[in-house]
Amino acid sequence: MIEARNITRTYRSHGAITGARVVPALRGVSFSLPKGGAVSFIGESGCGKTTLGKILTGIETFDGGELVVDGVELSGLSARRRAPYFRRIQMIHQDPYSALNPTRTIEQTLEDPLRMRARETGGDRKAVEARAAELLELVGLSPEGVLGKYPHQLSGGQRQRVVIARALTVDPEVLIADEAVSMIDVSMRLGILSLLRDLRTRLGISLVFITHDVATARYIGEDGELHVIYRGSVIESGPTDTIIQTPVHPYTQCLLSAIPIMRGLELPGPQRLVPIGSLDERTEDTGCLFAPRCPFATDECEVAQPALTPWDPTHQHACLHAEPRQVAAMEIALSQ
Ligand SMILES: Nc1ncnc2c1ncn2[C@@H]1O[C@H](COP(=O)(O)OP(=O)(O)OP(=O)(O)O)[C@@H](O)[C@H]1O
Ligand SMILES: [Mg+2]
């Protein structure tokens, strides 16, 4: 369904205080998403997750690489010819509070795009109303209960369900969920995640799931691929369960090390790994991007960023010191 090859995106910004800055948000990301499949991207704040989601939905441009949707390479097409491909890919953003227009009722929110669609397919007003109700039921809301309401009268979880229903108005083939539950009350998160999983099985929709949380990535994409992204590069990828059970890249191992331990108080043995310092510490880009924070870095790591190489036929990593290490047993439980 989607084949991304070596996608790069660099932002150039000019701040009054920071001066001219070049931020490589994505440094050559490749993956493929089969029809009805799931891929997840995991990484900490600022690693390029949202940029990738925006590129996949055409909201953001990319400056290198190829994006193939349904066999068609999009970068060579005009914006008008690209639009129908991007319409098949809908994004659900992190913030259900700002995603909905506060002055429109839920009925208006859903019926606007449905009416546009009806113009193309020849549907009438009754069909639009019926479809709006059907979509609300599909996302687990009662049409009578919410159609006449404004977003502020709904809970965060209900709003996110409306956002999902709105994405479904154009009959997408791919949903991109970017931290779709991180701003929602924990009590409602599992419901939203199981809805997304359900839409995948019931409607055959493919899912790109973007998160910083391993537990949700696992829940959503257990039978799919997991890509671990660090400062715009995929540093480990493979079947979700394999990556979670036997990560070989120190960064993934750090991510999976559940319990933060203060430096100087590490337990004996390598079982709890904590990355050193913070994401912003290094500005120059020679050598492995993770080396300055890596507990296993050696001089060799300062020389060049390792390319993604196979660990086994389905599992890839980009590290000179890749090896399965015993990391602290991670509690993979979703907060309810
Ligand atoms: N429009 C922009 N102009 C300049 N820099 C940008 C822009 N958008 C993103 N960036 C930078 O690109 C990098 C990647 O940003 P992105 O939003 O994709 O990260 P993210 O992984 O989604 O982070 P978070 O988990 O905080 O949402 C960051 O360093 C960010 O500051
Ligand atoms: Mg983001």
Short mmCIF file of C-alpha atoms and ligand atoms in Angstrom, two decimals, residues 9-13 21 23-26 43-54 60 94 178-179 210-212 229 232 279-280, ligand 1:
data_model
loop_
_atom_site.label_atom_id
_atom_site.label_comp_id
_atom_site.label_asym_id
_atom_site.label_seq_id
_atom_site.Cartn_x
_atom_site.Cartn_y
_atom_site.Cartn_z
CA ARG A 9 13.38 16.09 5.32
CA THR A 10 15.51 18.95 6.57
CA TYR A 11 14.03 22.06 8.15
CA ARG A 12 15.80 25.35 7.86
CA SER A 13 14.73 27.91 10.37
CA ARG A 21 19.49 26.42 12.08
CA VAL A 23 17.40 20.53 11.49
CA PRO A 24 17.56 17.17 9.74
CA ALA A 25 14.16 15.87 10.88
CA LEU A 26 14.34 12.67 8.77
CA GLY A 43 11.12 7.15 19.46
CA GLU A 44 11.49 10.01 21.86
CA SER A 45 10.32 13.58 21.40
CA GLY A 46 11.81 15.40 18.41
CA CYS A 47 13.00 12.29 16.56
CA GLY A 48 10.87 13.04 13.50
CA LYS A 49 7.72 11.00 14.06
CA THR A 50 5.18 13.71 13.30
CA THR A 51 7.21 14.91 10.32
CA LEU A 52 6.97 11.41 8.88
CA GLY A 53 3.21 11.25 9.48
CA LYS A 54 2.74 14.62 7.80
CA GLU A 60 4.45 18.20 4.58
CA GLN A 94 -2.42 13.89 19.02
CA ASP A 178 0.21 10.15 15.71
CA GLU A 179 0.32 9.81 19.50
CA ILE A 210 3.35 6.64 15.89
CA THR A 211 4.16 6.63 19.57
CA HIS A 212 6.80 7.06 22.24
CA ILE A 229 13.68 5.94 15.22
CA GLY A 232 15.49 11.02 12.16
CA LEU A 279 18.61 14.31 22.89
CA ASP A 280 19.91 17.82 22.23
N1 LIG B 1 8.14 23.42 10.78
C1 LIG B 1 9.32 23.17 11.37
N2 LIG B 1 10.35 24.05 11.27
C2 LIG B 1 11.56 23.80 11.84
N3 LIG B 1 11.84 22.69 12.53
C3 LIG B 1 10.86 21.76 12.67
C4 LIG B 1 9.54 21.96 12.11
N4 LIG B 1 8.78 20.88 12.40
C5 LIG B 1 9.57 20.05 13.12
N5 LIG B 1 10.80 20.58 13.28
C6 LIG B 1 11.95 19.94 13.97
O1 LIG B 1 12.13 18.65 13.40
C7 LIG B 1 12.44 17.70 14.41
C8 LIG B 1 11.40 16.57 14.37
O2 LIG B 1 10.14 17.09 14.77
P1 LIG B 1 8.85 16.18 14.89
O3 LIG B 1 7.72 17.06 15.29
O4 LIG B 1 8.68 15.38 13.67
O5 LIG B 1 9.24 15.22 16.12
P2 LIG B 1 8.35 14.18 16.93
O6 LIG B 1 9.11 12.90 16.95
O7 LIG B 1 6.97 14.14 16.38
O8 LIG B 1 8.35 14.80 18.39
P3 LIG B 1 7.21 14.73 19.52
O9 LIG B 1 7.31 13.34 20.12
O10 LIG B 1 7.61 15.78 20.49
O11 LIG B 1 5.89 14.99 18.87
C9 LIG B 1 12.45 18.46 15.73
O12 LIG B 1 13.80 18.78 16.01
C10 LIG B 1 11.65 19.70 15.45
O13 LIG B 1 12.09 20.78 16.25
#
